[in-house]
Amino acid sequence: MKTLYQTLQAKKERHQKSFAVLIDPDKVSTRVIDELVERSLAAKVDYFLVGGSLVISDNLDACIQQLKSACDIPVILFPGSPSQVSKYADALLYLSLISGRNPELLIGQHVISAPFVKASGLEIIPTGYMVIDGGEPTTVSYISNASPIPSDKDDIALCTAMAGEMLGKRLIYMDAGSGAKRPITESMIERVSAHIEVPLIIGGGITSAEKAYRNCKAGADVIVVGNAIEKKPSLITEMAAAVHSVRAVV
């Protein structure tokens, strides 16, 4: 049986794009989760990402258990801190903030969390996390105490992603932040994707199916949307359809 990462890599090799719904446990009720699952199943959503920069409730386990009991869509933890670990998920993005220069988020917090992460039994996916300037301060940039990569500096993003891959990161995740005013440009996505072999995840500020489609055409392998769906759940259907419609030229 393939691991979740092997599935992601195989999809990349087939030029098959994926759509993920990001769920913040602090912002959803059981009713909302049921609605998200129903819409996601109908739209053939590929993944649920669960987590947030700040998770201040104890809803993480309950949220994941409800998702797992209602459908077979894989649930991947997208943790904002070492405490955001749940054995009920399928995998965990083990994030290193490679765009910043804060050693705590490069390795410090990983040292603290390693025993708990190892004991969780989760599939661990080392991920190079890159925060891109989305036009306004975000929670992640504030919490990380690290400046994002300027949105027009494609070469900095490219070199950062290449370094992350060569350091052994198995995914590169470029994020403009929740509710970003300015999403990541297609030119930056195209530059980065052309020079790395690992799957590329793009999130932050994606508010339309057209933008999701253009990001995939530029080279994104996985599109992640959370904030826009919180405001308008019906976007799941059109965004998933747009992402799945992309067929790259081989």
mmCIF file with all atom_site columns, C-alpha atoms in Angstrom, residues 112-220:
data_model
loop_
_atom_site.group_PDB
_atom_site.id
_atom_site.type_symbol
_atom_site.label_atom_id
_atom_site.label_alt_id
_atom_site.label_comp_id
_atom_site.label_asym_id
_atom_site.label_entity_id
_atom_site.label_seq_id
_atom_site.pdbx_PDB_ins_code
_atom_site.Cartn_x
_atom_site.Cartn_y
_atom_site.Cartn_z
_atom_site.occupancy
_atom_site.B_iso_or_equiv
_atom_site.pdbx_formal_charge
_atom_site.auth_seq_id
_atom_site.auth_comp_id
_atom_site.auth_asym_id
_atom_site.auth_atom_id
_atom_site.pdbx_PDB_model_num
ATOM 1   C CA . ILE A 1 112 ? 10.860  19.582 21.429  1.00 0.00 ? 112 ILE A CA 1
ATOM 2   C CA . SER A 1 113 ? 8.124   17.838 19.461  1.00 0.00 ? 113 SER A CA 1
ATOM 3   C CA . ALA A 1 114 ? 10.150  14.926 18.031  1.00 0.00 ? 114 ALA A CA 1
ATOM 4   C CA . PRO A 1 115 ? 9.357   12.335 20.755  1.00 0.00 ? 115 PRO A CA 1
ATOM 5   C CA . PHE A 1 116 ? 5.613   13.047 20.558  1.00 0.00 ? 116 PHE A CA 1
ATOM 6   C CA . VAL A 1 117 ? 5.575   13.094 16.780  1.00 0.00 ? 117 VAL A CA 1
ATOM 7   C CA . LYS A 1 118 ? 7.505   9.810  16.631  1.00 0.00 ? 118 LYS A CA 1
ATOM 8   C CA . ALA A 1 119 ? 5.140   8.172  19.116  1.00 0.00 ? 119 ALA A CA 1
ATOM 9   C CA . SER A 1 120 ? 2.056   9.335  17.226  1.00 0.00 ? 120 SER A CA 1
ATOM 10  C CA . GLY A 1 121 ? 2.461   6.703  14.528  1.00 0.00 ? 121 GLY A CA 1
ATOM 11  C CA . LEU A 1 122 ? 1.581   9.276  11.885  1.00 0.00 ? 122 LEU A CA 1
ATOM 12  C CA . GLU A 1 123 ? 3.162   9.370  8.447   1.00 0.00 ? 123 GLU A CA 1
ATOM 13  C CA . ILE A 1 124 ? 5.632   12.242 8.759   1.00 0.00 ? 124 ILE A CA 1
ATOM 14  C CA . ILE A 1 125 ? 6.285   14.370 5.662   1.00 0.00 ? 125 ILE A CA 1
ATOM 15  C CA . PRO A 1 126 ? 9.229   16.809 6.010   1.00 0.00 ? 126 PRO A CA 1
ATOM 16  C CA . THR A 1 127 ? 8.019   20.053 4.451   1.00 0.00 ? 127 THR A CA 1
ATOM 17  C CA . GLY A 1 128 ? 9.850   23.236 3.519   1.00 0.00 ? 128 GLY A CA 1
ATOM 18  C CA . TYR A 1 129 ? 7.414   25.995 4.456   1.00 0.00 ? 129 TYR A CA 1
ATOM 19  C CA . MET A 1 130 ? 7.799   29.336 2.680   1.00 0.00 ? 130 MET A CA 1
ATOM 20  C CA . VAL A 1 131 ? 5.785   32.404 3.662   1.00 0.00 ? 131 VAL A CA 1
ATOM 21  C CA . ILE A 1 132 ? 5.306   34.851 0.784   1.00 0.00 ? 132 ILE A CA 1
ATOM 22  C CA . ASP A 1 133 ? 4.247   38.468 1.343   1.00 0.00 ? 133 ASP A CA 1
ATOM 23  C CA . GLY A 1 134 ? 0.490   38.612 0.815   1.00 0.00 ? 134 GLY A CA 1
ATOM 24  C CA . GLY A 1 135 ? 0.101   42.367 1.141   1.00 0.00 ? 135 GLY A CA 1
ATOM 25  C CA . GLU A 1 136 ? -0.557  42.616 4.865   1.00 0.00 ? 136 GLU A CA 1
ATOM 26  C CA . PRO A 1 137 ? 0.786   41.137 8.133   1.00 0.00 ? 137 PRO A CA 1
ATOM 27  C CA . THR A 1 138 ? -0.473  37.603 8.768   1.00 0.00 ? 138 THR A CA 1
ATOM 28  C CA . THR A 1 139 ? -0.736  35.522 11.906  1.00 0.00 ? 139 THR A CA 1
ATOM 29  C CA . VAL A 1 140 ? 2.057   33.236 10.757  1.00 0.00 ? 140 VAL A CA 1
ATOM 30  C CA . SER A 1 141 ? 4.455   36.113 10.041  1.00 0.00 ? 141 SER A CA 1
ATOM 31  C CA . TYR A 1 142 ? 3.682   37.641 13.448  1.00 0.00 ? 142 TYR A CA 1
ATOM 32  C CA . ILE A 1 143 ? 3.997   34.385 15.385  1.00 0.00 ? 143 ILE A CA 1
ATOM 33  C CA . SER A 1 144 ? 7.149   33.349 13.518  1.00 0.00 ? 144 SER A CA 1
ATOM 34  C CA . ASN A 1 145 ? 8.836   36.728 14.004  1.00 0.00 ? 145 ASN A CA 1
ATOM 35  C CA . ALA A 1 146 ? 10.177  36.328 10.483  1.00 0.00 ? 146 ALA A CA 1
ATOM 36  C CA . SER A 1 147 ? 9.815   38.491 7.388   1.00 0.00 ? 147 SER A CA 1
ATOM 37  C CA . PRO A 1 148 ? 8.046   36.879 4.424   1.00 0.00 ? 148 PRO A CA 1
ATOM 38  C CA . ILE A 1 149 ? 9.657   36.637 1.000   1.00 0.00 ? 149 ILE A CA 1
ATOM 39  C CA . PRO A 1 150 ? 8.688   39.720 -1.070  1.00 0.00 ? 150 PRO A CA 1
ATOM 40  C CA . SER A 1 151 ? 6.007   38.855 -3.593  1.00 0.00 ? 151 SER A CA 1
ATOM 41  C CA . ASP A 1 152 ? 8.040   40.116 -6.547  1.00 0.00 ? 152 ASP A CA 1
ATOM 42  C CA . LYS A 1 153 ? 11.299  38.345 -5.673  1.00 0.00 ? 153 LYS A CA 1
ATOM 43  C CA . ASP A 1 154 ? 10.901  35.175 -7.721  1.00 0.00 ? 154 ASP A CA 1
ATOM 44  C CA . ASP A 1 155 ? 14.619  34.377 -7.571  1.00 0.00 ? 155 ASP A CA 1
ATOM 45  C CA . ILE A 1 156 ? 14.665  34.430 -3.762  1.00 0.00 ? 156 ILE A CA 1
ATOM 46  C CA . ALA A 1 157 ? 11.705  32.047 -3.703  1.00 0.00 ? 157 ALA A CA 1
ATOM 47  C CA . LEU A 1 158 ? 13.367  29.814 -6.289  1.00 0.00 ? 158 LEU A CA 1
ATOM 48  C CA . CYS A 1 159 ? 16.666  29.586 -4.414  1.00 0.00 ? 159 CYS A CA 1
ATOM 49  C CA . THR A 1 160 ? 14.862  29.007 -1.102  1.00 0.00 ? 160 THR A CA 1
ATOM 50  C CA . ALA A 1 161 ? 12.806  26.158 -2.546  1.00 0.00 ? 161 ALA A CA 1
ATOM 51  C CA . MET A 1 162 ? 15.871  24.593 -4.186  1.00 0.00 ? 162 MET A CA 1
ATOM 52  C CA . ALA A 1 163 ? 17.760  24.759 -0.886  1.00 0.00 ? 163 ALA A CA 1
ATOM 53  C CA . GLY A 1 164 ? 14.831  23.156 0.925   1.00 0.00 ? 164 GLY A CA 1
ATOM 54  C CA . GLU A 1 165 ? 14.705  20.295 -1.563  1.00 0.00 ? 165 GLU A CA 1
ATOM 55  C CA . MET A 1 166 ? 18.453  19.714 -1.381  1.00 0.00 ? 166 MET A CA 1
ATOM 56  C CA . LEU A 1 167 ? 18.233  19.696 2.427   1.00 0.00 ? 167 LEU A CA 1
ATOM 57  C CA . GLY A 1 168 ? 15.823  16.766 2.132   1.00 0.00 ? 168 GLY A CA 1
ATOM 58  C CA . LYS A 1 169 ? 12.389  18.381 2.348   1.00 0.00 ? 169 LYS A CA 1
ATOM 59  C CA . ARG A 1 170 ? 9.922   16.182 0.524   1.00 0.00 ? 170 ARG A CA 1
ATOM 60  C CA . LEU A 1 171 ? 7.348   18.910 -0.087  1.00 0.00 ? 171 LEU A CA 1
ATOM 61  C CA . ILE A 1 172 ? 7.603   22.643 -0.684  1.00 0.00 ? 172 ILE A CA 1
ATOM 62  C CA . TYR A 1 173 ? 4.654   24.653 0.654   1.00 0.00 ? 173 TYR A CA 1
ATOM 63  C CA . MET A 1 174 ? 4.411   28.301 -0.450  1.00 0.00 ? 174 MET A CA 1
ATOM 64  C CA . ASP A 1 175 ? 1.838   30.271 1.538   1.00 0.00 ? 175 ASP A CA 1
ATOM 65  C CA . ALA A 1 176 ? 0.701   33.886 1.295   1.00 0.00 ? 176 ALA A CA 1
ATOM 66  C CA . GLY A 1 177 ? -1.157  33.479 4.580   1.00 0.00 ? 177 GLY A CA 1
ATOM 67  C CA . SER A 1 178 ? -4.796  33.174 5.570   1.00 0.00 ? 178 SER A CA 1
ATOM 68  C CA . GLY A 1 179 ? -6.933  35.859 3.952   1.00 0.00 ? 179 GLY A CA 1
ATOM 69  C CA . ALA A 1 180 ? -4.005  37.372 2.049   1.00 0.00 ? 180 ALA A CA 1
ATOM 70  C CA . LYS A 1 181 ? -4.899  40.438 -0.020  1.00 0.00 ? 181 LYS A CA 1
ATOM 71  C CA . ARG A 1 182 ? -2.394  39.419 -2.672  1.00 0.00 ? 182 ARG A CA 1
ATOM 72  C CA . PRO A 1 183 ? -2.032  35.730 -3.624  1.00 0.00 ? 183 PRO A CA 1
ATOM 73  C CA . ILE A 1 184 ? 1.231   34.252 -4.860  1.00 0.00 ? 184 ILE A CA 1
ATOM 74  C CA . THR A 1 185 ? 1.927   35.213 -8.461  1.00 0.00 ? 185 THR A CA 1
ATOM 75  C CA . GLU A 1 186 ? 1.898   32.705 -11.270 1.00 0.00 ? 186 GLU A CA 1
ATOM 76  C CA . SER A 1 187 ? 5.383   33.832 -12.282 1.00 0.00 ? 187 SER A CA 1
ATOM 77  C CA . MET A 1 188 ? 6.785   32.872 -8.880  1.00 0.00 ? 188 MET A CA 1
ATOM 78  C CA . ILE A 1 189 ? 4.984   29.518 -8.949  1.00 0.00 ? 189 ILE A CA 1
ATOM 79  C CA . GLU A 1 190 ? 6.274   28.833 -12.454 1.00 0.00 ? 190 GLU A CA 1
ATOM 80  C CA . ARG A 1 191 ? 9.873   29.694 -11.543 1.00 0.00 ? 191 ARG A CA 1
ATOM 81  C CA . VAL A 1 192 ? 9.863   27.509 -8.442  1.00 0.00 ? 192 VAL A CA 1
ATOM 82  C CA . SER A 1 193 ? 8.058   24.524 -9.948  1.00 0.00 ? 193 SER A CA 1
ATOM 83  C CA . ALA A 1 194 ? 10.407  24.415 -12.936 1.00 0.00 ? 194 ALA A CA 1
ATOM 84  C CA . HIS A 1 195 ? 13.434  23.905 -10.703 1.00 0.00 ? 195 HIS A CA 1
ATOM 85  C CA . ILE A 1 196 ? 12.273  21.412 -8.063  1.00 0.00 ? 196 ILE A CA 1
ATOM 86  C CA . GLU A 1 197 ? 11.214  17.786 -8.352  1.00 0.00 ? 197 GLU A CA 1
ATOM 87  C CA . VAL A 1 198 ? 9.205   17.455 -5.136  1.00 0.00 ? 198 VAL A CA 1
ATOM 88  C CA . PRO A 1 199 ? 5.475   18.324 -5.060  1.00 0.00 ? 199 PRO A CA 1
ATOM 89  C CA . LEU A 1 200 ? 4.660   22.030 -4.712  1.00 0.00 ? 200 LEU A CA 1
ATOM 90  C CA . ILE A 1 201 ? 1.762   23.179 -2.514  1.00 0.00 ? 201 ILE A CA 1
ATOM 91  C CA . ILE A 1 202 ? 0.289   26.667 -2.915  1.00 0.00 ? 202 ILE A CA 1
ATOM 92  C CA . GLY A 1 203 ? -2.052  28.417 -0.469  1.00 0.00 ? 203 GLY A CA 1
ATOM 93  C CA . GLY A 1 204 ? -3.144  31.824 0.774   1.00 0.00 ? 204 GLY A CA 1
ATOM 94  C CA . GLY A 1 205 ? -5.394  34.413 -0.836  1.00 0.00 ? 205 GLY A CA 1
ATOM 95  C CA . ILE A 1 206 ? -6.906  32.082 -3.445  1.00 0.00 ? 206 ILE A CA 1
ATOM 96  C CA . THR A 1 207 ? -10.496 33.286 -3.704  1.00 0.00 ? 207 THR A CA 1
ATOM 97  C CA . SER A 1 208 ? -11.644 32.141 -7.138  1.00 0.00 ? 208 SER A CA 1
ATOM 98  C CA . ALA A 1 209 ? -11.694 29.017 -9.265  1.00 0.00 ? 209 ALA A CA 1
ATOM 99  C CA . GLU A 1 210 ? -9.898  30.956 -11.996 1.00 0.00 ? 210 GLU A CA 1
ATOM 100 C CA . LYS A 1 211 ? -6.943  31.743 -9.717  1.00 0.00 ? 211 LYS A CA 1
ATOM 101 C CA . ALA A 1 212 ? -6.768  28.113 -8.564  1.00 0.00 ? 212 ALA A CA 1
ATOM 102 C CA . TYR A 1 213 ? -6.729  27.027 -12.218 1.00 0.00 ? 213 TYR A CA 1
ATOM 103 C CA . ARG A 1 214 ? -3.998  29.510 -13.176 1.00 0.00 ? 214 ARG A CA 1
ATOM 104 C CA . ASN A 1 215 ? -1.843  28.415 -10.233 1.00 0.00 ? 215 ASN A CA 1
ATOM 105 C CA . CYS A 1 216 ? -2.068  24.805 -11.375 1.00 0.00 ? 216 CYS A CA 1
ATOM 106 C CA . LYS A 1 217 ? -1.230  25.737 -14.961 1.00 0.00 ? 217 LYS A CA 1
ATOM 107 C CA . ALA A 1 218 ? 1.821   27.586 -13.593 1.00 0.00 ? 218 ALA A CA 1
ATOM 108 C CA . GLY A 1 219 ? 3.049   24.446 -11.856 1.00 0.00 ? 219 GLY A CA 1
ATOM 109 C CA . ALA A 1 220 ? 1.307   24.039 -8.492  1.00 0.00 ? 220 ALA A CA 1
#
